[in-house]
mmCIF file of C-alpha atoms and ligand atoms in Angstrom:
data_model
loop_
_atom_site.group_PDB
_atom_site.id
_atom_site.type_symbol
_atom_site.label_atom_id
_atom_site.label_comp_id
_atom_site.label_asym_id
_atom_site.label_seq_id
_atom_site.Cartn_x
_atom_site.Cartn_y
_atom_site.Cartn_z
ATOM 1 C CA UNK E 1 0.498 -58.184 2.256
ATOM 2 C CA UNK E 2 4.305 -58.351 2.245
ATOM 3 C CA UNK E 3 6.360 -57.503 5.314
ATOM 4 C CA UNK E 4 7.862 -54.522 3.451
ATOM 5 C CA UNK E 5 4.427 -53.229 2.525
ATOM 6 C CA UNK E 6 3.406 -53.442 6.197
ATOM 7 C CA UNK E 7 6.459 -51.426 7.244
ATOM 8 C CA UNK E 8 5.798 -48.780 4.588
ATOM 9 C CA UNK E 9 2.169 -48.451 5.652
ATOM 10 C CA UNK E 10 3.080 -48.260 9.332
ATOM 11 C CA UNK E 11 5.300 -45.270 8.583
ATOM 12 C CA UNK E 12 2.866 -43.247 6.475
ATOM 13 C CA UNK E 13 -0.698 -44.247 7.473
ATOM 14 C CA UNK E 14 -3.201 -42.715 9.878
ATOM 15 C CA UNK E 15 -2.116 -39.112 9.698
ATOM 16 C CA UNK E 16 1.528 -39.933 10.296
ATOM 17 C CA UNK E 17 4.522 -38.804 8.300
ATOM 18 C CA UNK E 18 8.280 -38.789 8.432
ATOM 19 C CA UNK E 19 10.649 -36.501 10.305
ATOM 20 C CA UNK E 20 13.706 -36.075 8.084
ATOM 21 C CA UNK E 21 16.417 -35.427 10.672
ATOM 22 C CA UNK E 22 19.205 -36.896 8.563
ATOM 23 C CA UNK E 23 21.111 -33.703 7.804
ATOM 24 C CA UNK E 24 24.753 -34.565 7.215
ATOM 25 C CA UNK E 25 27.199 -32.949 9.637
ATOM 26 C CA UNK E 26 27.990 -30.361 6.957
ATOM 27 C CA UNK E 27 24.343 -29.394 6.449
ATOM 28 C CA UNK E 28 23.579 -29.479 10.177
ATOM 29 C CA UNK E 29 26.550 -27.203 10.812
ATOM 30 C CA UNK E 30 25.071 -24.670 8.367
ATOM 31 C CA UNK E 31 21.682 -24.898 10.091
ATOM 32 C CA UNK E 32 23.161 -24.501 13.590
ATOM 33 C CA UNK E 33 25.551 -21.707 12.667
ATOM 34 C CA UNK E 34 22.662 -19.806 11.096
ATOM 35 C CA UNK E 35 21.124 -19.613 14.583
ATOM 36 C CA UNK E 36 24.461 -19.044 16.352
ATOM 37 C CA UNK E 37 24.809 -22.458 17.969
ATOM 38 C CA UNK E 38 28.117 -24.351 17.831
ATOM 39 C CA UNK E 39 27.885 -27.479 15.730
ATOM 40 C CA UNK E 40 29.354 -30.075 18.071
ATOM 41 C CA UNK E 41 28.279 -33.746 18.231
ATOM 42 C CA UNK E 42 26.805 -32.957 21.684
ATOM 43 C CA UNK E 43 24.701 -30.049 20.424
ATOM 44 C CA UNK E 44 23.515 -31.960 17.371
ATOM 45 C CA UNK E 45 22.444 -34.772 19.702
ATOM 46 C CA UNK E 46 20.820 -32.411 22.178
ATOM 47 C CA UNK E 47 18.534 -30.810 19.590
ATOM 48 C CA UNK E 48 17.584 -34.113 18.028
ATOM 49 C CA UNK E 49 16.986 -35.784 21.381
ATOM 50 C CA UNK E 50 14.576 -32.983 22.284
ATOM 51 C CA UNK E 51 12.598 -33.591 19.086
ATOM 52 C CA UNK E 52 12.621 -37.390 19.360
ATOM 53 C CA UNK E 53 11.321 -37.320 22.923
ATOM 54 C CA UNK E 54 8.423 -34.950 22.100
ATOM 55 C CA UNK E 55 4.809 -35.940 22.714
ATOM 56 C CA UNK E 56 3.986 -35.522 19.010
ATOM 57 C CA UNK E 57 6.235 -38.436 18.083
ATOM 58 C CA UNK E 58 3.549 -40.850 19.267
ATOM 59 C CA UNK E 59 0.727 -39.359 17.237
ATOM 60 C CA UNK E 60 2.197 -37.744 14.162
ATOM 61 C CA UNK E 61 5.558 -39.288 13.332
ATOM 62 C CA UNK E 62 5.689 -42.763 11.791
ATOM 63 C CA UNK E 63 9.406 -42.730 11.016
ATOM 64 C CA UNK E 64 12.525 -40.672 11.624
ATOM 65 C CA UNK E 65 15.380 -40.563 9.130
ATOM 66 C CA UNK E 66 18.747 -40.405 10.862
ATOM 67 C CA UNK E 67 22.295 -39.624 9.807
ATOM 68 C CA UNK E 68 25.063 -42.132 10.585
ATOM 69 C CA UNK E 69 26.352 -40.055 13.507
ATOM 70 C CA UNK E 70 22.927 -39.936 15.187
ATOM 71 C CA UNK E 71 21.969 -43.610 14.836
ATOM 72 C CA UNK E 72 25.121 -44.417 16.805
ATOM 73 C CA UNK E 73 24.510 -41.877 19.591
ATOM 74 C CA UNK E 74 23.204 -42.453 23.115
ATOM 75 C CA UNK E 75 20.882 -40.035 24.914
ATOM 76 C CA UNK E 76 21.659 -38.272 28.177
ATOM 77 C CA UNK E 77 19.643 -40.947 30.007
ATOM 78 C CA UNK E 78 21.657 -43.747 28.427
ATOM 79 C CA UNK E 79 19.147 -44.829 25.777
ATOM 80 C CA UNK E 80 20.268 -45.559 22.241
ATOM 81 C CA UNK E 81 18.725 -43.121 19.760
ATOM 82 C CA UNK E 82 16.983 -45.877 17.724
ATOM 83 C CA UNK E 83 15.467 -47.182 20.985
ATOM 84 C CA UNK E 84 14.238 -43.714 21.927
ATOM 85 C CA UNK E 85 12.490 -43.443 18.560
ATOM 86 C CA UNK E 86 11.000 -46.942 18.730
ATOM 87 C CA UNK E 87 9.695 -46.304 22.237
ATOM 88 C CA UNK E 88 7.341 -43.672 20.773
ATOM 89 C CA UNK E 89 6.016 -46.165 18.231
ATOM 90 C CA UNK E 90 7.899 -44.644 15.273
ATOM 91 C CA UNK E 91 10.409 -46.539 13.163
ATOM 92 C CA UNK E 92 14.050 -45.493 12.899
ATOM 93 C CA UNK E 93 15.362 -44.961 9.370
ATOM 94 C CA UNK E 94 18.781 -44.131 7.990
ATOM 95 C CA UNK E 95 20.194 -42.083 5.131
ATOM 96 C CA UNK E 96 22.529 -44.446 3.280
ATOM 97 C CA UNK E 97 23.750 -42.441 0.295
ATOM 98 C CA UNK E 98 27.113 -40.768 0.690
ATOM 99 C CA UNK E 99 26.135 -37.569 -1.043
ATOM 100 C CA UNK E 100 25.671 -36.054 -4.483
ATOM 101 C CA UNK E 101 28.942 -35.598 -6.412
ATOM 102 C CA UNK E 102 29.778 -33.897 -9.729
ATOM 103 C CA UNK E 103 28.626 -36.038 -12.655
ATOM 104 C CA UNK E 104 31.489 -36.704 -15.075
ATOM 105 C CA UNK E 105 30.795 -35.240 -18.541
ATOM 106 C CA UNK E 106 27.960 -33.093 -17.207
ATOM 107 C CA UNK E 107 29.752 -31.162 -14.530
ATOM 108 C CA UNK E 108 26.878 -28.844 -13.549
ATOM 109 C CA UNK E 109 24.863 -31.872 -12.533
ATOM 110 C CA UNK E 110 25.154 -34.374 -9.714
ATOM 111 C CA UNK E 111 25.153 -38.134 -9.293
ATOM 112 C CA UNK E 112 24.440 -39.582 -5.875
ATOM 113 C CA UNK E 113 27.042 -42.046 -4.618
ATOM 114 C CA UNK E 114 27.120 -44.741 -1.957
ATOM 115 C CA UNK E 115 26.614 -48.126 -3.616
ATOM 116 C CA UNK E 116 30.080 -49.493 -2.794
ATOM 117 C CA UNK E 117 29.907 -51.548 0.402
ATOM 118 C CA UNK E 118 26.212 -50.739 0.794
ATOM 119 C CA UNK E 119 25.123 -54.352 1.443
ATOM 120 C CA UNK E 120 27.440 -54.548 4.455
ATOM 121 C CA UNK E 121 26.424 -51.132 5.789
ATOM 122 C CA UNK E 122 22.761 -52.113 5.534
ATOM 123 C CA UNK E 123 23.338 -55.184 7.697
ATOM 124 C CA UNK E 124 24.910 -52.981 10.349
ATOM 125 C CA UNK E 125 22.023 -50.475 10.250
ATOM 126 C CA UNK E 126 19.408 -53.226 10.458
ATOM 127 C CA UNK E 127 21.110 -54.519 13.621
ATOM 128 C CA UNK E 128 21.020 -50.999 15.049
ATOM 129 C CA UNK E 129 17.229 -50.989 14.573
ATOM 130 C CA UNK E 130 16.725 -49.263 11.199
ATOM 131 C CA UNK E 131 13.717 -50.504 9.237
ATOM 132 C CA UNK E 132 13.789 -48.060 6.368
ATOM 133 C CA UNK E 133 16.367 -46.049 4.461
ATOM 134 C CA UNK E 134 16.766 -42.972 2.296
ATOM 135 C CA UNK E 135 18.724 -42.175 -0.864
ATOM 136 C CA UNK E 136 18.374 -38.735 -2.425
ATOM 137 C CA UNK E 137 19.093 -37.894 -6.047
ATOM 138 C CA UNK E 138 19.067 -34.223 -7.082
ATOM 139 C CA UNK E 139 18.315 -32.682 -10.461
ATOM 140 C CA UNK E 140 18.622 -29.069 -11.559
ATOM 141 C CA UNK E 141 16.357 -27.357 -14.042
ATOM 142 C CA UNK E 142 17.957 -25.044 -16.616
ATOM 143 C CA UNK E 143 17.509 -24.745 -20.374
ATOM 144 C CA UNK E 144 19.573 -27.885 -20.982
ATOM 145 C CA UNK E 145 19.120 -29.773 -17.717
ATOM 146 C CA UNK E 146 18.296 -32.236 -16.322
ATOM 147 C CA UNK E 147 20.218 -34.175 -18.981
ATOM 148 C CA UNK E 148 19.257 -37.675 -20.079
ATOM 149 C CA UNK E 149 22.600 -38.722 -18.605
ATOM 150 C CA UNK E 150 21.740 -37.422 -15.116
ATOM 151 C CA UNK E 151 18.206 -38.812 -15.307
ATOM 152 C CA UNK E 152 19.420 -42.280 -16.347
ATOM 153 C CA UNK E 153 22.399 -42.571 -13.968
ATOM 154 C CA UNK E 154 20.463 -41.452 -10.914
ATOM 155 C CA UNK E 155 17.522 -43.726 -11.729
ATOM 156 C CA UNK E 156 19.926 -46.657 -12.092
ATOM 157 C CA UNK E 157 21.543 -45.922 -8.716
ATOM 158 C CA UNK E 158 18.178 -45.480 -6.981
ATOM 159 C CA UNK E 159 17.097 -48.866 -8.336
ATOM 160 C CA UNK E 160 20.282 -50.686 -7.292
ATOM 161 C CA UNK E 161 20.019 -49.064 -3.860
ATOM 162 C CA UNK E 162 16.351 -50.054 -3.510
ATOM 163 C CA UNK E 163 16.989 -53.679 -4.459
ATOM 164 C CA UNK E 164 19.785 -53.975 -1.875
ATOM 165 C CA UNK E 165 17.683 -52.321 0.829
ATOM 166 C CA UNK E 166 14.744 -54.662 0.256
ATOM 167 C CA UNK E 167 17.116 -57.638 0.258
ATOM 168 C CA UNK E 168 18.169 -56.562 3.762
ATOM 169 C CA UNK E 169 14.549 -56.405 4.983
ATOM 170 C CA UNK E 170 14.098 -52.644 4.952
ATOM 171 C CA UNK E 171 11.892 -50.207 3.026
ATOM 172 C CA UNK E 172 13.725 -47.838 0.661
ATOM 173 C CA UNK E 173 12.621 -44.246 0.387
ATOM 174 C CA UNK E 174 13.184 -43.348 -3.250
ATOM 175 C CA UNK E 175 13.899 -39.637 -3.400
ATOM 176 C CA UNK E 176 14.352 -38.015 -6.792
ATOM 177 C CA UNK E 177 14.370 -34.299 -5.962
ATOM 178 C CA UNK E 178 13.948 -31.843 -8.800
ATOM 179 C CA UNK E 179 15.238 -28.676 -7.180
ATOM 180 C CA UNK E 180 13.138 -25.529 -7.046
ATOM 181 C CA UNK E 181 16.099 -23.179 -7.724
ATOM 182 C CA UNK E 182 15.720 -21.252 -10.968
ATOM 183 C CA UNK E 183 13.311 -19.133 -12.943
ATOM 184 C CA UNK E 184 11.502 -21.984 -14.675
ATOM 185 C CA UNK E 185 7.733 -22.246 -14.815
ATOM 186 C CA UNK E 186 5.610 -24.798 -12.981
ATOM 187 C CA UNK E 187 4.874 -26.383 -16.368
ATOM 188 C CA UNK E 188 8.573 -27.103 -16.864
ATOM 189 C CA UNK E 189 8.791 -28.474 -13.322
ATOM 190 C CA UNK E 190 5.838 -30.727 -14.150
ATOM 191 C CA UNK E 191 7.446 -31.938 -17.383
ATOM 192 C CA UNK E 192 10.893 -32.598 -15.881
ATOM 193 C CA UNK E 193 9.607 -34.150 -12.654
ATOM 194 C CA UNK E 194 7.376 -36.507 -14.664
ATOM 195 C CA UNK E 195 10.320 -37.549 -16.834
ATOM 196 C CA UNK E 196 12.554 -38.123 -13.799
ATOM 197 C CA UNK E 197 9.968 -40.162 -11.873
ATOM 198 C CA UNK E 198 9.008 -42.283 -14.877
ATOM 199 C CA UNK E 199 12.634 -43.174 -15.502
ATOM 200 C CA UNK E 200 13.066 -44.107 -11.830
ATOM 201 C CA UNK E 201 10.169 -46.541 -12.058
ATOM 202 C CA UNK E 202 11.464 -48.039 -15.331
ATOM 203 C CA UNK E 203 14.688 -48.868 -13.507
ATOM 204 C CA UNK E 204 13.019 -50.022 -10.279
ATOM 205 C CA UNK E 205 10.943 -52.462 -12.330
ATOM 206 C CA UNK E 206 14.002 -53.644 -14.283
ATOM 207 C CA UNK E 207 15.766 -54.321 -10.969
ATOM 208 C CA UNK E 208 12.725 -56.289 -9.712
ATOM 209 C CA UNK E 209 12.088 -53.974 -6.787
ATOM 210 C CA UNK E 210 8.829 -54.750 -4.930
ATOM 211 C CA UNK E 211 6.950 -51.515 -5.564
ATOM 212 C CA UNK E 212 4.526 -52.206 -2.709
ATOM 213 C CA UNK E 213 7.504 -51.991 -0.343
ATOM 214 C CA UNK E 214 8.883 -48.555 -1.193
ATOM 215 C CA UNK E 215 7.944 -44.990 -0.323
ATOM 216 C CA UNK E 216 8.343 -42.343 -3.018
ATOM 217 C CA UNK E 217 9.679 -39.004 -1.792
ATOM 218 C CA UNK E 218 9.244 -36.445 -4.558
ATOM 219 C CA UNK E 219 9.124 -32.675 -4.816
ATOM 220 C CA UNK E 220 5.818 -30.929 -5.293
ATOM 221 C CA UNK E 221 5.210 -29.233 -8.630
ATOM 222 C CA UNK E 222 6.192 -25.601 -8.078
ATOM 223 C CA UNK E 223 7.438 -22.747 -10.199
ATOM 224 C CA UNK E 224 11.135 -21.970 -9.724
ATOM 225 C CA UNK E 225 12.019 -19.836 -6.713
ATOM 226 C CA UNK E 226 13.199 -17.035 -9.079
ATOM 227 C CA UNK E 227 10.184 -17.292 -11.368
ATOM 228 C CA UNK E 228 7.950 -14.259 -11.688
ATOM 229 C CA UNK E 229 4.978 -16.433 -12.609
ATOM 230 C CA UNK E 230 4.060 -18.115 -9.348
ATOM 231 C CA UNK E 231 1.087 -20.460 -9.373
ATOM 232 C CA UNK E 232 -1.533 -20.681 -6.640
ATOM 233 C CA UNK E 233 -1.480 -23.339 -3.911
ATOM 234 C CA UNK E 234 -4.560 -24.878 -5.495
ATOM 235 C CA UNK E 235 -2.699 -25.185 -8.820
ATOM 236 C CA UNK E 236 0.311 -26.700 -7.041
ATOM 237 C CA UNK E 237 -1.960 -29.406 -5.686
ATOM 238 C CA UNK E 238 -3.608 -30.166 -9.051
ATOM 239 C CA UNK E 239 -0.340 -30.254 -10.962
ATOM 240 C CA UNK E 240 1.357 -32.395 -8.312
ATOM 241 C CA UNK E 241 -1.514 -34.878 -8.306
ATOM 242 C CA UNK E 242 -1.625 -35.059 -12.085
ATOM 243 C CA UNK E 243 2.111 -35.648 -12.289
ATOM 244 C CA UNK E 244 2.040 -38.472 -9.745
ATOM 245 C CA UNK E 245 -1.078 -40.052 -11.194
ATOM 246 C CA UNK E 246 0.614 -40.271 -14.585
ATOM 247 C CA UNK E 247 4.023 -41.437 -13.476
ATOM 248 C CA UNK E 248 3.706 -43.617 -10.348
ATOM 249 C CA UNK E 249 2.605 -47.279 -10.651
ATOM 250 C CA UNK E 250 -0.470 -48.128 -8.591
ATOM 251 C CA UNK E 251 1.332 -50.743 -6.424
ATOM 252 C CA UNK E 252 3.249 -47.976 -4.624
ATOM 253 C CA UNK E 253 1.562 -47.499 -1.219
ATOM 254 C CA UNK E 254 2.355 -43.858 -0.757
ATOM 255 C CA UNK E 255 4.131 -40.645 -1.333
ATOM 256 C CA UNK E 256 5.920 -38.626 1.361
ATOM 257 C CA UNK E 257 6.879 -35.200 0.025
ATOM 258 C CA UNK E 258 10.049 -33.307 0.803
ATOM 259 C CA UNK E 259 9.615 -29.646 1.668
ATOM 260 C CA UNK E 260 12.568 -28.551 -0.476
ATOM 261 C CA UNK E 261 12.913 -25.004 0.792
ATOM 262 C CA UNK E 262 9.224 -24.123 1.080
ATOM 263 C CA UNK E 263 8.321 -22.306 4.288
ATOM 264 C CA UNK E 264 6.615 -24.340 7.009
ATOM 265 C CA UNK E 265 3.303 -22.726 6.156
ATOM 266 C CA UNK E 266 3.546 -23.215 2.385
ATOM 267 C CA UNK E 267 4.550 -26.861 2.780
ATOM 268 C CA UNK E 268 1.588 -27.426 5.107
ATOM 269 C CA UNK E 269 -0.889 -25.533 2.923
ATOM 270 C CA UNK E 270 0.166 -27.371 -0.250
ATOM 271 C CA UNK E 271 0.040 -30.794 1.404
ATOM 272 C CA UNK E 272 -3.400 -30.017 2.767
ATOM 273 C CA UNK E 273 -4.732 -29.126 -0.680
ATOM 274 C CA UNK E 274 -3.081 -32.180 -2.229
ATOM 275 C CA UNK E 275 -5.045 -34.307 0.232
ATOM 276 C CA UNK E 276 -8.272 -32.375 -0.185
ATOM 277 C CA UNK E 277 -8.059 -32.859 -3.935
ATOM 278 C CA UNK E 278 -6.490 -36.323 -3.870
ATOM 279 C CA UNK E 279 -7.982 -38.281 -6.748
ATOM 280 C CA UNK E 280 -5.398 -41.085 -6.552
ATOM 281 C CA UNK E 281 -5.184 -44.181 -4.350
ATOM 282 C CA UNK E 282 -1.838 -43.118 -2.931
ATOM 283 C CA UNK E 283 -1.388 -41.972 0.653
ATOM 284 C CA UNK E 284 0.040 -38.447 0.476
ATOM 285 C CA UNK E 285 2.017 -37.371 3.509
ATOM 286 C CA UNK E 286 5.146 -35.527 4.598
ATOM 287 C CA UNK E 287 8.796 -36.369 4.947
ATOM 288 C CA UNK E 288 9.872 -32.900 5.919
ATOM 289 C CA UNK E 289 13.204 -31.701 7.210
ATOM 290 C CA UNK E 290 13.135 -27.924 7.294
ATOM 291 C CA UNK E 291 9.329 -27.613 7.280
ATOM 292 C CA UNK E 292 9.132 -29.591 10.547
ATOM 293 C CA UNK E 293 12.199 -28.257 12.297
ATOM 294 C CA UNK E 294 12.800 -24.645 11.328
ATOM 295 C CA UNK E 295 10.786 -22.849 14.042
ATOM 296 C CA UNK E 296 11.739 -25.412 16.676
ATOM 297 C CA UNK E 297 15.412 -24.869 15.890
ATOM 298 C CA UNK E 298 15.012 -21.100 16.116
ATOM 299 C CA UNK E 299 13.283 -21.414 19.481
ATOM 300 C CA UNK E 300 15.871 -23.872 20.790
ATOM 301 C CA UNK E 301 18.748 -21.599 19.804
ATOM 302 C CA UNK E 302 17.489 -18.951 22.273
ATOM 303 C CA UNK E 303 18.261 -21.322 25.143
ATOM 304 C CA UNK E 304 19.527 -24.781 24.276
ATOM 305 C CA UNK E 305 18.534 -26.060 27.753
ATOM 306 C CA UNK E 306 14.879 -25.107 27.219
ATOM 307 C CA UNK E 307 13.362 -28.398 26.177
ATOM 308 C CA UNK E 308 9.722 -27.505 26.807
ATOM 309 C CA UNK E 309 9.417 -24.447 24.531
ATOM 310 C CA UNK E 310 11.216 -26.242 21.711
ATOM 311 C CA UNK E 311 8.960 -29.263 22.061
ATOM 312 C CA UNK E 312 5.837 -27.083 22.113
ATOM 313 C CA UNK E 313 6.797 -25.574 18.771
ATOM 314 C CA UNK E 314 7.697 -28.943 17.274
ATOM 315 C CA UNK E 315 4.503 -30.582 18.563
ATOM 316 C CA UNK E 316 2.439 -27.849 16.965
ATOM 317 C CA UNK E 317 4.210 -28.118 13.589
ATOM 318 C CA UNK E 318 3.903 -31.911 13.552
ATOM 319 C CA UNK E 319 0.202 -31.650 14.379
ATOM 320 C CA UNK E 320 -0.368 -29.146 11.546
ATOM 321 C CA UNK E 321 1.426 -31.419 9.074
ATOM 322 C CA UNK E 322 -0.575 -34.403 10.276
ATOM 323 C CA UNK E 323 -3.840 -32.514 9.774
ATOM 324 C CA UNK E 324 -2.632 -31.530 6.291
ATOM 325 C CA UNK E 325 -1.935 -35.187 5.498
ATOM 326 C CA UNK E 326 -5.654 -35.778 6.051
ATOM 327 C CA UNK E 327 -6.814 -32.592 4.319
ATOM 328 C CA UNK E 328 -8.086 -31.282 7.670
ATOM 329 C CA UNK E 329 -5.753 -28.325 8.185
ATOM 330 C CA UNK E 330 -6.886 -24.700 8.084
ATOM 331 C CA UNK E 331 -4.948 -21.492 8.668
ATOM 332 C CA UNK E 332 -6.867 -20.546 11.829
ATOM 333 C CA UNK E 333 -5.434 -23.642 13.536
ATOM 334 C CA UNK E 334 -1.981 -22.122 13.217
ATOM 335 C CA UNK E 335 -2.401 -19.838 16.234
ATOM 336 C CA UNK E 336 -0.718 -21.686 19.063
HETATM 337 P P1 LIG R 401 13.493 -30.778 3.353
HETATM 338 O O1 LIG R 401 12.071 -31.105 3.742
HETATM 339 O O2 LIG R 401 14.147 -29.747 4.192
HETATM 340 O O3 LIG R 401 13.629 -30.539 1.873
HETATM 341 O O4 LIG R 401 14.340 -32.091 3.661
HETATM 342 C C1 LIG R 401 13.813 -33.304 3.319
HETATM 343 C C2 LIG R 401 14.897 -34.208 2.954
HETATM 344 O O5 LIG R 401 15.049 -35.233 3.554
HETATM 345 C C3 LIG R 401 15.769 -33.849 1.830
HETATM 346 O O6 LIG R 401 16.513 -34.969 1.450
#
């Protein structure tokens, strides 16, 4: 078993998943302003420190993805953030892309940037304690998109990123996110997501990436958020499993889904069914941002000094997601 494979398994095995707390300052500002909290470096740190020092970190969180600002911050008790995370047994990770920018010659679409100087940045992050990384590519669904151009360019970048990350001794999270915005059907989501993921693996293989040392972070197969033909949670699980079974090579140790705008409950319910019906050899867990933090953030915003209530909410959500990653969740467990 390679060192990278061991790291990947440590993050996603045994009912653990990933806390995606790597919102850029721009995104975090939107989240904080939505609950009437000022987005200062101190407040961003305060909320994250409350989550990272929660009891649930030990049992349910195998890795935390950080943003550059956070990995360099120190807690109120003088501990470095990566050390706080490691002390719970979880691994610190870092978002290393520099964002999705307009794709030239297909200006409605995006290409994720951040390859320039990446090797040097990775060395710095490894020294700070990071053992895994994230790079997110985004794709829109419309009648003409995603284009072959967007699919190919983003797959190429994800592969170059992954090769550099493995060279530096860390596990790359490969995140091709087909967005849920739109009125498309789940069948179209299935078709486009399959095409996107297959192309990513073609490129990862071409770039000699060790597939046993990555974690795939895809979207679930859902109908568009504006679609009038919603499919059931059971169908989401079957379609998602079929898509991954057909497009992910068997060496990949596991899949950690993004929540992508699903509510906390939907993201938990769908993950639970995916695990109940899992007919693949892949571990299927969570790498949720909003679906782990939304209620905790709302609670915290009522009184940003109230650590205990915020942690209670977060601990509960993390536990529910962990149960779902084993197919052991049920709705009656939701009552706190
Ligand atoms: P959401 O779960 O909120 O989609 O965030 C996950 C993530 O890391 C997106 O890149």
